[in-house]
Short mmCIF file of C-alpha atoms in Angstrom, two decimals:
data_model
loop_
_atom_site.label_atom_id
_atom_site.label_comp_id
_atom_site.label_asym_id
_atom_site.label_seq_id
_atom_site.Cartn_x
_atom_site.Cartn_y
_atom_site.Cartn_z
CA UNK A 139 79.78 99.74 123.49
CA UNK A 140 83.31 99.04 124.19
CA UNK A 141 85.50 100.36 127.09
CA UNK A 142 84.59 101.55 130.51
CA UNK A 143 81.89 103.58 130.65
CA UNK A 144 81.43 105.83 134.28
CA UNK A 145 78.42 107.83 135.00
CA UNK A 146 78.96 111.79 135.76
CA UNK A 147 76.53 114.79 136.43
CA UNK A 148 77.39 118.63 135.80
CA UNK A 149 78.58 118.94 139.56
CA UNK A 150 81.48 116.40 139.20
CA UNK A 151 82.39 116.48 135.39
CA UNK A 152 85.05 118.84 135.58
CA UNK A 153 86.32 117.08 138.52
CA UNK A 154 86.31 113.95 136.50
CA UNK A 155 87.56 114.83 133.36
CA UNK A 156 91.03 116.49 135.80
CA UNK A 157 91.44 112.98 136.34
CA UNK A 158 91.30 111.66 133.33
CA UNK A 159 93.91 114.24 132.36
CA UNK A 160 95.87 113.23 135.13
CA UNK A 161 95.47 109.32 134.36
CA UNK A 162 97.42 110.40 130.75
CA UNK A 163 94.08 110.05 129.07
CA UNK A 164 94.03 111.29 125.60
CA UNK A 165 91.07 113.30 125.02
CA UNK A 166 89.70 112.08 121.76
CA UNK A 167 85.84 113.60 121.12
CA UNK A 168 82.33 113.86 122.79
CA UNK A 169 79.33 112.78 121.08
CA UNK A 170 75.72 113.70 121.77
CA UNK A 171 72.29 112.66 121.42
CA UNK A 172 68.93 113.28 122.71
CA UNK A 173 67.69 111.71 126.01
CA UNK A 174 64.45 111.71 126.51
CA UNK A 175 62.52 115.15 126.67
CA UNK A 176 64.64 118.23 127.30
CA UNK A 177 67.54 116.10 127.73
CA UNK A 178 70.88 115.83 125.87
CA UNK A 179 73.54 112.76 126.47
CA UNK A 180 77.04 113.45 126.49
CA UNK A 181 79.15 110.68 126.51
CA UNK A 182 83.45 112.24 126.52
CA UNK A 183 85.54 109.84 124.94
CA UNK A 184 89.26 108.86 126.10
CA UNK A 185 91.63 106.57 124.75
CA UNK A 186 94.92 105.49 126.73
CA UNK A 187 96.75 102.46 124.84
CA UNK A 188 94.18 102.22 122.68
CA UNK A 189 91.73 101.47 125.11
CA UNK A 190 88.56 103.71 125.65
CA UNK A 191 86.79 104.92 128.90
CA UNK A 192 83.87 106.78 128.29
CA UNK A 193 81.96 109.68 131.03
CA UNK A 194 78.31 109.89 130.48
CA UNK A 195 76.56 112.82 131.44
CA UNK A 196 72.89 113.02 131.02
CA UNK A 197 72.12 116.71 132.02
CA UNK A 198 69.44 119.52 131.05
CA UNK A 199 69.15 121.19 128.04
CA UNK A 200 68.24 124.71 128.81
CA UNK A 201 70.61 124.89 131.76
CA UNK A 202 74.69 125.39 131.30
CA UNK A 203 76.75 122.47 131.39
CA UNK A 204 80.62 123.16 132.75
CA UNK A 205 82.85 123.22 130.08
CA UNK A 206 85.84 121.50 130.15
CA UNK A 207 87.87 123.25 127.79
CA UNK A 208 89.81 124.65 130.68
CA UNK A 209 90.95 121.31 131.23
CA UNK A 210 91.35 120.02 127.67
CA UNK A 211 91.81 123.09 125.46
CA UNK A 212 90.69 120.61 122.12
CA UNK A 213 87.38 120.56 123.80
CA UNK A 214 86.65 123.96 122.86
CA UNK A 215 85.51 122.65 119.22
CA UNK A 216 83.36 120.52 120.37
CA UNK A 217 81.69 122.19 122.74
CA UNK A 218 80.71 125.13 120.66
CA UNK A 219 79.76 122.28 117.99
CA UNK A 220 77.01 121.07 120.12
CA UNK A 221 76.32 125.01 121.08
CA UNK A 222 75.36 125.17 117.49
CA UNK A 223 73.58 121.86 116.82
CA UNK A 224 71.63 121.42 120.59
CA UNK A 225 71.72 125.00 121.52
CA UNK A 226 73.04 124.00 125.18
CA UNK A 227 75.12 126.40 126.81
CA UNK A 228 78.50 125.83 128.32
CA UNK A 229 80.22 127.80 130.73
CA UNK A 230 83.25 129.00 130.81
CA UNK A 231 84.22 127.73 127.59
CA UNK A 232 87.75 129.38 126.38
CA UNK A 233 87.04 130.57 123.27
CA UNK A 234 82.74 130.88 122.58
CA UNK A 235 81.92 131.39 119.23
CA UNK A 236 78.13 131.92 120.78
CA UNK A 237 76.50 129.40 118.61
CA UNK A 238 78.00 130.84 115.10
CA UNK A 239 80.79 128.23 114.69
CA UNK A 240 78.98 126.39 111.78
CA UNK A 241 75.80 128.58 111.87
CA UNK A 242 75.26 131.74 110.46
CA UNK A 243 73.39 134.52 113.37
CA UNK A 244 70.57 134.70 111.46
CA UNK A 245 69.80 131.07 111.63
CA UNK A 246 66.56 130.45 113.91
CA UNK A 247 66.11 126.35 113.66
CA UNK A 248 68.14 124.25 116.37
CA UNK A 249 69.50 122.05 113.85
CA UNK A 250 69.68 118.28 115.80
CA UNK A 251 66.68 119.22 118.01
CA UNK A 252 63.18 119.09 115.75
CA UNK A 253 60.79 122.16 115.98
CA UNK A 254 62.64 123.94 118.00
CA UNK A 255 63.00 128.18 117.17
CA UNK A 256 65.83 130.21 118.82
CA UNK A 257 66.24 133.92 118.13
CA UNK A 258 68.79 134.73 115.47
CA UNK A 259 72.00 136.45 116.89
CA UNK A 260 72.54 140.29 116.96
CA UNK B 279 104.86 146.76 119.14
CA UNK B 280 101.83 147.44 116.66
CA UNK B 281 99.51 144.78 116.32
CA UNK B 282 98.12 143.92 112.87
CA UNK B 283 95.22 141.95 112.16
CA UNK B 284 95.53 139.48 109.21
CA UNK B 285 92.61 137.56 107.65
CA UNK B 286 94.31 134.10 106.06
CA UNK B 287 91.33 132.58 104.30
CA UNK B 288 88.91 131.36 103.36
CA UNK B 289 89.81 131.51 100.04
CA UNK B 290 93.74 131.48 99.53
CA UNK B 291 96.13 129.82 96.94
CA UNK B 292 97.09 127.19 99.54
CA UNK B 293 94.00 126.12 100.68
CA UNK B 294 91.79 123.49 98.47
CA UNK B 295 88.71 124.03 101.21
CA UNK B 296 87.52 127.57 103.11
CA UNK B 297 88.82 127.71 106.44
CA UNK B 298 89.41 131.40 107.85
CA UNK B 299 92.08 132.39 110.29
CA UNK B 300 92.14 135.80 111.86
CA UNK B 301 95.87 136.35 112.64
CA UNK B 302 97.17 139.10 114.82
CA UNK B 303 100.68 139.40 113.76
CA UNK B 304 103.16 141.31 115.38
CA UNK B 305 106.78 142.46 113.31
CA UNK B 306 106.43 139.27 111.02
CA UNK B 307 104.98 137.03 114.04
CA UNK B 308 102.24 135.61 114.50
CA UNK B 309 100.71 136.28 117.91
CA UNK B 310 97.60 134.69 117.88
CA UNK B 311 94.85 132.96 115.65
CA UNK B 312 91.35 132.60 115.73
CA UNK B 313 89.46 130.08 113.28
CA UNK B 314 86.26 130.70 111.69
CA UNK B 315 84.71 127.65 110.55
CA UNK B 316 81.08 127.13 108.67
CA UNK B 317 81.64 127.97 105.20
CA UNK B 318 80.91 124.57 103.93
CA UNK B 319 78.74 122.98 106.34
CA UNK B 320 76.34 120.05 105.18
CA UNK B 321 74.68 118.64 108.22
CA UNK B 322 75.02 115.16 106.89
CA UNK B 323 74.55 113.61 110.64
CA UNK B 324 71.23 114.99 110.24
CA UNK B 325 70.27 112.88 107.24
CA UNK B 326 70.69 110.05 109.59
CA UNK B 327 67.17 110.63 110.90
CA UNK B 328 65.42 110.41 107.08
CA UNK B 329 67.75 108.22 105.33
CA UNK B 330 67.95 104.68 105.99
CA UNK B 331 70.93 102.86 107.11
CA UNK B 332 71.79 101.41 104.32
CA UNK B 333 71.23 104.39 102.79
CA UNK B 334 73.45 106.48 105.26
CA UNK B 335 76.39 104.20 103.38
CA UNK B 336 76.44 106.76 100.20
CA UNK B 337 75.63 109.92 102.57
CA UNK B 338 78.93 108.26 104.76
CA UNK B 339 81.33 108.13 101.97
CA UNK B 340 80.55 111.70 101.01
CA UNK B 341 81.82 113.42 104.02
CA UNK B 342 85.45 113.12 102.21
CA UNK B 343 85.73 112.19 98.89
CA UNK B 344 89.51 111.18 99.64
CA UNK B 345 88.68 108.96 103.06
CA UNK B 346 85.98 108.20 101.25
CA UNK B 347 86.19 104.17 101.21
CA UNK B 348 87.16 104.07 104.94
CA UNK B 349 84.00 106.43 106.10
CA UNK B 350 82.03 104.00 104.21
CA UNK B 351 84.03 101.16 106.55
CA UNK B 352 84.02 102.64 109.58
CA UNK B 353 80.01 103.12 108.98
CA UNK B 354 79.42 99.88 107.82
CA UNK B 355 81.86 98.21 110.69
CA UNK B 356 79.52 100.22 113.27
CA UNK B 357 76.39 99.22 111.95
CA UNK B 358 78.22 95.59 111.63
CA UNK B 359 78.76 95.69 115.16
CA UNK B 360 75.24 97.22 116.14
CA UNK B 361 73.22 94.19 114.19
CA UNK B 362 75.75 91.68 114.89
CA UNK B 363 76.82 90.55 111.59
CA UNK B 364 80.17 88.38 111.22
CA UNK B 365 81.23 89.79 107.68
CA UNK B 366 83.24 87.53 105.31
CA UNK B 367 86.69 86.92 105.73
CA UNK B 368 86.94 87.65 102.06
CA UNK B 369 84.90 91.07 102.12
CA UNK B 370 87.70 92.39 105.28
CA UNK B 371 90.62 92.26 103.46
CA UNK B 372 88.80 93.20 99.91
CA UNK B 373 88.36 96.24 102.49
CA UNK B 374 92.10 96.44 103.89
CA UNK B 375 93.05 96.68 99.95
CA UNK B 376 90.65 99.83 98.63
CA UNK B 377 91.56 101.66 101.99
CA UNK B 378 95.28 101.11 101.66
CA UNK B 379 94.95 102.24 97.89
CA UNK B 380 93.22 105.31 99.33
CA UNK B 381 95.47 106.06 102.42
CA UNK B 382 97.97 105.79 99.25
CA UNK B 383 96.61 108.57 97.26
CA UNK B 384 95.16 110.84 99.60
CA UNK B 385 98.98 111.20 100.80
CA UNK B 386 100.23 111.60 97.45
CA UNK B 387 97.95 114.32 96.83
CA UNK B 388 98.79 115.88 99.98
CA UNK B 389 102.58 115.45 99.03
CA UNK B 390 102.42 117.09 95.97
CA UNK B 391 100.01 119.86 97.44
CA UNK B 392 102.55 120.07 100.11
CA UNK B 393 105.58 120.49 97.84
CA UNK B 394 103.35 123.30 95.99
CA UNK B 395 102.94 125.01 99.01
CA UNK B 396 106.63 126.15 98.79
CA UNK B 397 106.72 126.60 95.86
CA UNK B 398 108.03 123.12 94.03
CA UNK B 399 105.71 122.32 91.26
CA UNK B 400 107.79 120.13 89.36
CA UNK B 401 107.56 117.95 92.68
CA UNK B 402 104.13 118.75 92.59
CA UNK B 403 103.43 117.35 89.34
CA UNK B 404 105.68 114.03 90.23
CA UNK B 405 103.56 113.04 92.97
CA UNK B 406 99.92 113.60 91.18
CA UNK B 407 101.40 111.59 88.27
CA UNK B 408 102.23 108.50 90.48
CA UNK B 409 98.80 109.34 92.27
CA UNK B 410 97.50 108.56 88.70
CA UNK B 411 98.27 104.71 88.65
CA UNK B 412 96.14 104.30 92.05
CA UNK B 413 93.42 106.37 90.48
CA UNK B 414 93.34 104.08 87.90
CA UNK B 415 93.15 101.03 89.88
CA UNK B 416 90.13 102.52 91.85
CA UNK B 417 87.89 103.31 88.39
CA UNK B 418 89.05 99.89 86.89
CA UNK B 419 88.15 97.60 89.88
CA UNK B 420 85.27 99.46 91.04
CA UNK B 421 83.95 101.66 88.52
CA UNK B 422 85.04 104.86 90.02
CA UNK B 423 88.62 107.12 90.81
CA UNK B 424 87.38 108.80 93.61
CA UNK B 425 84.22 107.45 95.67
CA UNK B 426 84.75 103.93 94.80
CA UNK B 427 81.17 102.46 96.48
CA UNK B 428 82.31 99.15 97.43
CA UNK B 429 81.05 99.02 101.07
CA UNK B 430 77.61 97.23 101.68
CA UNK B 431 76.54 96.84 105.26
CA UNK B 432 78.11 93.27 105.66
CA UNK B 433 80.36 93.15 103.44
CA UNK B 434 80.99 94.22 99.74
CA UNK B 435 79.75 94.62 96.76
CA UNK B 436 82.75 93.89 94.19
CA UNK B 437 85.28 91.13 94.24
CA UNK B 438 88.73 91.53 92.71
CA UNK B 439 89.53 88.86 89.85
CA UNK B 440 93.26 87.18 90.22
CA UNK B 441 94.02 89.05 87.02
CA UNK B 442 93.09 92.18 88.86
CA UNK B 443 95.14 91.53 91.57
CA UNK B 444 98.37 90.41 89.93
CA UNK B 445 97.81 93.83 87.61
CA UNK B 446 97.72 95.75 91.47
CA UNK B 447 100.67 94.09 92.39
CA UNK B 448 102.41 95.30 89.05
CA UNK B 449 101.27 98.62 88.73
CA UNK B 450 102.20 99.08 92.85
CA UNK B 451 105.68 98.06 91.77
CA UNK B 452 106.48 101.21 89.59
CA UNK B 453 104.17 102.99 92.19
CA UNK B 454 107.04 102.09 94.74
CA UNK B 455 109.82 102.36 92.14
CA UNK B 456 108.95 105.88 91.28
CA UNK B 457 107.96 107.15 94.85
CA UNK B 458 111.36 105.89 95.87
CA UNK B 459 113.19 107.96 93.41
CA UNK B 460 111.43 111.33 94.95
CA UNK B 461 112.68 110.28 98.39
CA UNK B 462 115.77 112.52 98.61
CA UNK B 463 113.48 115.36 96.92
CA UNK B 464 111.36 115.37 100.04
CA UNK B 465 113.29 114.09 102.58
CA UNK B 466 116.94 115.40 101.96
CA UNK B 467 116.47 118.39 100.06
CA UNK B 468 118.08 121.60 101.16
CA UNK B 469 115.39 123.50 99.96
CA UNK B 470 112.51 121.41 101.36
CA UNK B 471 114.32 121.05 104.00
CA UNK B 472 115.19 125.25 104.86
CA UNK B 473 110.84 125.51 104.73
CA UNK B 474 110.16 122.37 106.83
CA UNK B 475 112.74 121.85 109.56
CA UNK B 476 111.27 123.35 112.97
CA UNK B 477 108.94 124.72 110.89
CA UNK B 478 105.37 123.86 113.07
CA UNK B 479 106.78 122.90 116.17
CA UNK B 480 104.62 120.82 118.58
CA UNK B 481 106.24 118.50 121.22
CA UNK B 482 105.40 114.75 121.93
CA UNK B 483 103.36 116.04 125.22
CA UNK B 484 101.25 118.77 123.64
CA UNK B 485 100.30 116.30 120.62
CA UNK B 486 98.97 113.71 122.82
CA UNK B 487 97.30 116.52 125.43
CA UNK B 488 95.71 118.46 122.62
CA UNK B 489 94.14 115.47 120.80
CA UNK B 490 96.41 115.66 117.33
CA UNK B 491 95.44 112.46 115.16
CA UNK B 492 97.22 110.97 112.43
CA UNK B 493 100.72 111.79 111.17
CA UNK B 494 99.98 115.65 112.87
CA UNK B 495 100.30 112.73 116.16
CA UNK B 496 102.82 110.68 114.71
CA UNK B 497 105.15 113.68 113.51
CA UNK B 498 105.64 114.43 117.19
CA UNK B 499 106.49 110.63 118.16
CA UNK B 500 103.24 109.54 119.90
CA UNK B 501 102.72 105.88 118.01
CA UNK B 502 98.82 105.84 118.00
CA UNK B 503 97.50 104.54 114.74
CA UNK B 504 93.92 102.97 115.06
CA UNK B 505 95.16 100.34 112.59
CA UNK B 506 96.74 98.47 115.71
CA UNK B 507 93.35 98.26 117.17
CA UNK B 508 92.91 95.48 114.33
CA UNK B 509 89.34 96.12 113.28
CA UNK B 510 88.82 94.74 109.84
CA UNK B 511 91.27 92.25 108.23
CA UNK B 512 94.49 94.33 110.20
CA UNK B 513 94.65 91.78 112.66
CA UNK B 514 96.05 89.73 110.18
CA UNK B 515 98.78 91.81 108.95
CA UNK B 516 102.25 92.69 110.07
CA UNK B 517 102.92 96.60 110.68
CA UNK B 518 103.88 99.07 113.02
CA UNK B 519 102.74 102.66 113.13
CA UNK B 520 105.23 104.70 111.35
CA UNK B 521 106.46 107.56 113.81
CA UNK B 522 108.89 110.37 113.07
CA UNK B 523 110.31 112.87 116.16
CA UNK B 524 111.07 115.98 115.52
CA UNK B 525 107.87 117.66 115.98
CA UNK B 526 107.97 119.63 113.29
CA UNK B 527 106.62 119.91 109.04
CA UNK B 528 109.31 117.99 107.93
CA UNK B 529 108.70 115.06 109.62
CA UNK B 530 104.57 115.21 108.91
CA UNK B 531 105.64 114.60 105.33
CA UNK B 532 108.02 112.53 106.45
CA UNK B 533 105.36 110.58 107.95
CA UNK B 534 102.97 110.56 104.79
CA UNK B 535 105.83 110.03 102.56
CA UNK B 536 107.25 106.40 104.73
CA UNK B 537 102.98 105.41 105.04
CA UNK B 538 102.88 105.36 101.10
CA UNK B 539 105.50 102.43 101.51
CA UNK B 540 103.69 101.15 104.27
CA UNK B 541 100.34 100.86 102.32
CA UNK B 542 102.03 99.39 99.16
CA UNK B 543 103.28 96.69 101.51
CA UNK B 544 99.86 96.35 103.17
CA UNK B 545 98.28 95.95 100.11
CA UNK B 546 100.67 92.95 99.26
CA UNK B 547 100.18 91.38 102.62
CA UNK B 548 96.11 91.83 102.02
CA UNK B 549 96.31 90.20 98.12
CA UNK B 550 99.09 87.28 99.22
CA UNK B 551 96.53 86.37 102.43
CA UNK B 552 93.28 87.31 100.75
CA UNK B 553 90.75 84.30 101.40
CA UNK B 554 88.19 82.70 99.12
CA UNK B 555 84.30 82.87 100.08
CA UNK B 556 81.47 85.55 100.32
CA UNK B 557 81.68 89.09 99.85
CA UNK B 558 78.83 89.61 102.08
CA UNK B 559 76.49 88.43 104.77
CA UNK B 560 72.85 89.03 104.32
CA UNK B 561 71.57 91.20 106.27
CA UNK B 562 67.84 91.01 107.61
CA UNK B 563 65.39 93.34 109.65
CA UNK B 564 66.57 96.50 111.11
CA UNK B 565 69.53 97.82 113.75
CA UNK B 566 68.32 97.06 117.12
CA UNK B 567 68.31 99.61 120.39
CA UNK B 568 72.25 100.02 121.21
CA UNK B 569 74.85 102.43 120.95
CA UNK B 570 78.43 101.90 118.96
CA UNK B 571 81.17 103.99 119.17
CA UNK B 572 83.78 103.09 116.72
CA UNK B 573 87.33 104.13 115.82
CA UNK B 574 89.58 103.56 112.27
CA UNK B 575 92.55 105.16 111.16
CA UNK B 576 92.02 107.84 107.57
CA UNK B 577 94.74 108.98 105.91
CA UNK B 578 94.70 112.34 107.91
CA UNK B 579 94.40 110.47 111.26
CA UNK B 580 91.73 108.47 114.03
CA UNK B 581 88.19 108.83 112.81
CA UNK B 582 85.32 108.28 115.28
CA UNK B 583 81.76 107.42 114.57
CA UNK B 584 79.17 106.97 116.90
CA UNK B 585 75.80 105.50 116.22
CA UNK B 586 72.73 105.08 118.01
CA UNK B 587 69.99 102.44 116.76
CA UNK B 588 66.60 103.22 118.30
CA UNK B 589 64.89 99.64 116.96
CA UNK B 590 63.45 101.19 113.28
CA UNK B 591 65.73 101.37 109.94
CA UNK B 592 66.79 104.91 110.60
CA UNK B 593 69.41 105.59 113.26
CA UNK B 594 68.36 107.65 116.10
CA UNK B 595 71.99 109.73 115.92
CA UNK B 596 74.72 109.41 113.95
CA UNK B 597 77.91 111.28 115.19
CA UNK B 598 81.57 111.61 112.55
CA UNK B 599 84.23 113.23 114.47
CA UNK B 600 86.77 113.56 111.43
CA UNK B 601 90.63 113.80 111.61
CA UNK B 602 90.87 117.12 111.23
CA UNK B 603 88.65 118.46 113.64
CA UNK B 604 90.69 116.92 116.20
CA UNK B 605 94.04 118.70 114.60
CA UNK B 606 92.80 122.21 114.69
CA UNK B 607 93.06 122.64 117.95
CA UNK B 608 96.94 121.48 117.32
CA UNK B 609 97.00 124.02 114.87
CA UNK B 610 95.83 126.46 116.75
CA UNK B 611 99.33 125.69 119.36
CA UNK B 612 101.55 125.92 116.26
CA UNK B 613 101.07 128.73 114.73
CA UNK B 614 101.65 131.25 117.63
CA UNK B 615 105.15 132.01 117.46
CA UNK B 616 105.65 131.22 113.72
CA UNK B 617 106.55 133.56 110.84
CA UNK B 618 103.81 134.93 108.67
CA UNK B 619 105.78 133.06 105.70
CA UNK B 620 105.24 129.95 107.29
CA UNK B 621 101.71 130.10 108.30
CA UNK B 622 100.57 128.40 104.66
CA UNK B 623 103.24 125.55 105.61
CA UNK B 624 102.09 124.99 108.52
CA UNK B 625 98.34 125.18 107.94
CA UNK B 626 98.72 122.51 104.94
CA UNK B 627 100.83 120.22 107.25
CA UNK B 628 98.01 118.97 109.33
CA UNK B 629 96.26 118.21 105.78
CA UNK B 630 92.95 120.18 106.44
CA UNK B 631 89.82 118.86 104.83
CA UNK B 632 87.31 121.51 105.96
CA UNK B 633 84.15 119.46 104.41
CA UNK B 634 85.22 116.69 106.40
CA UNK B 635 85.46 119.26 109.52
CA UNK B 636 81.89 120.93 109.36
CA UNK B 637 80.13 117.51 107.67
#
């Protein structure tokens, strides 16, 4: 994959996403996928110049991840996009649409993890 | 002050896809909006995991029927990259020309959308009818107006004939001769003009800090076009991004408006330095382990795919971040502040495609 790519965990991502922010990084996306058992990859994308540095966070599934939406307000989308389609939590997240962005609250299936029920929202 | 809660969507007059906006409007102002997405969502990154990748191609191009040749690029350069495969010199710039023609009528349709939104139809019609000639290009060279197909992974399937291409050239002549005559219509109209200027405000900073893409970036002076990056045949040809400054709705279109020129001239860089040889390189056994992460430049901004190949023929994850989910959160900066009058201008300036959004 091209551009940098630096390793994070859910104690220093905020940390490290600040200085991206202050490095002039553009905040461009995240993307997901699974990692192994219980696990989700996150790798946040940045572009400066058109060159890309990537964070990759490999982090539990059924505990909260730090949102960074504080820090980037764009992130907010995409964050509660992959509260929807993982069903990871994020907290502190500016504006939580509690896993009802795309979904409708009665939907029980985690959509991008297979065979796995959630309760439908209240 | 009383506060009064507006709902502006999902269906309205102004808005082709369902988007909702709650809008807490004080005395004629907004205050504060709040989106509400997931009327139209498809799941198509899902279909990655029962589709095959060559497959994906079709699924690709359907995110957005109007990006729909530079999805099917941007999915095909990433799977390109993944395997390996050097495409055809021939097949890149066969792929610079469909995408060009389709940056070129996804912005006249947004013009003339635009010009409807306050209220010009006449204008509206004047755009659409230019928008015609590319249309017809697409179906005559590859069979279809809209979801024109061409991409293959490694290359593509349809060549243009020299007859074909001289008839482009010709027909992209009146397309410039006509768009040229609506250029004080959009540009120096007072009535345009009165609707658009410091309509939508959103500084050079806050674009680049809130992730805008596209002309929504470009309309506030940040020159980031992916283009530059020179995937593809771009390399090759001579261009700069085309930036306007003032931040505001006027210079969005004015954006759009100048990148219709720019594509026409694309177009006859691509056909004067289009190579002979293949359309395609075969392509043989299945996308190995890896990941890709791959950026192009739609009509409505930077478009991101990332893929992950997991060794079999179906991708492991397939992830679209589309234009305009990057420009909502821009949106979501503009529109405190604004009149209630303006909120439909503003709204249709970032050119939402809300299938593209959800996928």
């Amino acid at each position: 994959m091209q551009g940098k790519i630096i390793d994070v965990t859910i104690d220093n991502i905020v940390g490290e996403v600040m200085n991206m922010k202050n490095d002039g990084q553009r905040f461009v996306t995240f993307s997901t996928y699974q990692e192994g058992e219980g696990k989700i990859g996150i790798l946040y994308h940045f572009d400066k110049d058109y060159e890309d540095t990537h964070l990759r966070l490999v982090a539990d599934m059924d505990k909260p991840i730090p949102s960074v939406s504080g820090v980037y307000f764009a992130a907010l989308l995409v964050e509660n996009e992959i509260r929807d389609q993982w069903d990871v939590k994020f907290d502190g997240l500016v504006l939580d649409f509690n896993r009802t962005l795309y979904l409708d609250p009665e939907v029980t299936q985690v959509p991008l993890v297979s065979n796995v029920k959630i309760a439908p929202k209240k | 002050m009383a506060t009064t809660v507006i709902p502006f969507g999902p269906q309205h007059p102004v808005l082709p896809e369902p988007v909702h906006l709650t809008l807490k409007v004080e005395d004629e102002i907004v205050k504060e909006a709040i989106p509400a997405l997931g009327y139209v969502h498809r799941g198509l990154e899902k279909l990655a995991e029962i589709r095959d990748y060559h497959q994906m191609i079709t699924v690709c191009e359907r995110v957005c029927g109007i990006c729909s040749m530079i999805h099917g690029t941007c999915y095909s350069q990433s799977i390109e990259e993944l395997m390996g495969i050097e495409v055809p010199a021939r097949a890149e710039m066969l792929r610079v020309i469909w995408s060009e023609l389709h940056r070129m009528h996804s912005h006249l349709l947004w013009l003339g959308l635009f010009a409807d939104a306050f209220g010009f139809e006449a204008l509206f019609m004047q755009f659409w009818k230019v928008r015609e000639r590319i249309m017809d290009i697409n179906e005559a060279t590859a069979g279809s107006r809209v979801i024109v197909s061409v991409n293959i992974i490694g290359g593509v399937r349809t060549d243009l004939s020299p007859d074909q291409l001289r008839w482009i050239l010709s027909e992209l002549e009146i397309v410039e001769k006509e768009v040229r005559e609506m250029q004080d219509t959009i540009m120096n109209d007072y009535s345009v003009k009165a609707r658009t200027v410091g309509v939508g405000y959103m500084s050079k900073d806050d674009a680049y800090i809130l992730g805008a893409a596209g002309p929504t970036l470009r309309g506030s002076g940040v020159a980031s076009d992916m283009r530059m990056l020179g995937y593809g045949a771009y390399s090759e040809l001579d261009f700069e991004p085309v930036i306007e400054t003032s931040g505001d709705c006027w210079a969005r279109s004015a954006v759009r408006f100048r990148e219709v020129g720019q594509s026409i001239d694309l177009v006859r860089q691509a056909i004067s330095k289009l190579p002979e040889g293949d359309l395609a390189a075969k392509v043989k056994g299945n996308p190995p382990e890896g990941e890709v992460y791959m950026r192009v430049e739609q009509p409505r901004g930077e478009c991101v795919y990332y893929i992950r190949g997991n060794g079999t023929k179906h991708l492991d994850r397939l992830r679209i971040r589309t234009p305009t989910f990057a420009n909502i959160p821009p949106l979501l900066h503009m529109l405190p502040g604004c009149e209630l009058a303006d909120v439909p201008v503003i709204v249709l300036a970032i050119d939402p495609c809300i299938s593209c959004t959800e996928r």
